[in-house]
């Protein structure tokens, strides 16, 4: 076993990153007419895109399938070895088939490709050897040739799989643009987890679970304190006779008032409230509420209608509970 100093380890890492960066950069010269034909074939098909591969290329195929499915393009993974042992039956008449391979010469690929061609499906080959069997047999060829693997023996798929990955992403993003795929569409395919919640969860779904402290502008100090204590949000809204938000009173406002040494028996809510509190509308995304809380370094926002009518409060804890932080 060889030993590496800290400097050697960094050098190896930097060399690896450099070689893979070069592999990605070289793809820019390979985005050609065949690339455009591949994207259009997938976009115009009435079926799905079936993506196959063997070894490390199969893993890249699975990732591309996941990306396409989540961005509006129906896709199915078909392992090349399984395909020639019965799973080829998943390929339907209108499907486009993409086979990913570095060498284009794997035995499984050589068996699979003629079968696909016999079915009459459009065959796209993503291949790192333009003289290979796969390249010659494919109707559309995506060139992912790399000059060198990052592996010191130039053997383990590293730069080549990175090139496949990026080429796949280029296809997926091109299809997103063609479909006019929006963040709302993305949310429909990602309803679970933090990502989905950032895209669809709205303030209206959270503030309704909280208490709704409120007093009118002429409320006494005692009424204000009772309302804040009862609703346990550390604050209360001050509203007028038409339920329009006038301001808020927080625990901090009460402490600052007491420091002024003014008569307490005649104080009203209107005299001690904070004007122009930070608000958000009920139809806003929850992530927008989080952005405002962070921007102003506060713990809660007043929820209002578009016309300024008071609805309630949304608290930082609501967003933490939903996993947005």
Short mmCIF file of N, CA and C in Angstrom, two decimals, residues 6 23 56 67 75 107-108 113 140 144-145 152 164 173 194-195 202-203 205 227 243 262 276 287 295 312:
data_model
loop_
_atom_site.label_atom_id
_atom_site.label_comp_id
_atom_site.label_asym_id
_atom_site.label_seq_id
_atom_site.Cartn_x
_atom_site.Cartn_y
_atom_site.Cartn_z
N UNK A 6 -0.51 14.76 2.75
CA UNK A 6 -1.70 15.60 2.56
C UNK A 6 -1.62 16.36 1.25
N UNK A 23 -13.53 16.80 -19.49
CA UNK A 23 -14.47 15.91 -20.16
C UNK A 23 -15.81 16.61 -20.38
N UNK A 56 -21.56 0.54 -14.93
CA UNK A 56 -21.69 1.91 -14.46
C UNK A 56 -22.63 2.73 -15.34
N UNK A 67 -34.44 11.74 -13.51
CA UNK A 67 -34.50 13.16 -13.85
C UNK A 67 -35.61 13.43 -14.86
N UNK A 75 -40.23 8.07 -18.52
CA UNK A 75 -39.03 7.29 -18.82
C UNK A 75 -39.02 6.03 -17.97
N UNK A 107 -21.02 -7.34 -24.60
CA UNK A 107 -21.80 -8.45 -25.17
C UNK A 107 -23.31 -8.25 -25.05
N UNK A 108 -23.76 -7.77 -23.90
CA UNK A 108 -25.20 -7.56 -23.70
C UNK A 108 -25.73 -6.52 -24.67
N UNK A 113 -29.16 -4.49 -29.02
CA UNK A 113 -29.37 -3.52 -30.09
C UNK A 113 -30.11 -4.09 -31.30
N UNK A 140 -29.51 7.42 -34.08
CA UNK A 140 -29.05 8.72 -33.58
C UNK A 140 -27.92 8.45 -32.60
N UNK A 144 -20.11 10.79 -26.38
CA UNK A 144 -19.61 11.14 -25.03
C UNK A 144 -18.17 10.64 -24.86
N UNK A 145 -17.40 10.72 -25.94
CA UNK A 145 -16.01 10.29 -25.89
C UNK A 145 -15.20 11.19 -24.96
N UNK A 152 -6.20 6.61 -12.29
CA UNK A 152 -4.77 6.62 -12.64
C UNK A 152 -4.38 5.54 -13.63
N UNK A 164 -21.39 11.19 -19.50
CA UNK A 164 -22.73 10.63 -19.74
C UNK A 164 -23.77 11.36 -18.89
N UNK A 173 -32.88 18.99 -19.59
CA UNK A 173 -33.17 20.43 -19.51
C UNK A 173 -33.71 20.95 -20.84
N UNK A 194 -38.95 18.19 1.66
CA UNK A 194 -38.72 19.63 1.77
C UNK A 194 -38.87 20.33 0.43
N UNK A 195 -38.36 19.71 -0.63
CA UNK A 195 -38.42 20.33 -1.94
C UNK A 195 -39.86 20.59 -2.36
N UNK A 202 -48.41 26.63 1.31
CA UNK A 202 -48.75 28.05 1.42
C UNK A 202 -49.05 28.45 2.85
N UNK A 203 -48.94 29.75 3.09
CA UNK A 203 -49.17 30.30 4.42
C UNK A 203 -50.55 29.92 4.93
N UNK A 205 -52.16 27.32 4.78
CA UNK A 205 -52.24 25.98 5.36
C UNK A 205 -51.61 25.90 6.74
N UNK A 227 -54.93 39.03 26.65
CA UNK A 227 -54.99 38.42 25.31
C UNK A 227 -53.65 37.81 24.91
N UNK A 243 -62.02 45.14 11.11
CA UNK A 243 -61.04 44.04 11.10
C UNK A 243 -59.79 44.38 10.29
N UNK A 262 -45.25 55.63 32.61
CA UNK A 262 -46.47 56.41 32.32
C UNK A 262 -47.64 55.78 33.06
N UNK A 276 -47.24 49.52 11.29
CA UNK A 276 -46.64 48.91 10.10
C UNK A 276 -45.85 47.63 10.40
N UNK A 287 -42.40 29.30 1.92
CA UNK A 287 -40.98 29.63 1.81
C UNK A 287 -40.78 31.13 1.68
N UNK A 295 -35.05 37.81 6.56
CA UNK A 295 -34.64 39.15 6.13
C UNK A 295 -34.73 40.16 7.26
N UNK A 312 -54.44 36.33 11.04
CA UNK A 312 -53.77 35.56 12.09
C UNK A 312 -52.27 35.77 12.05
#
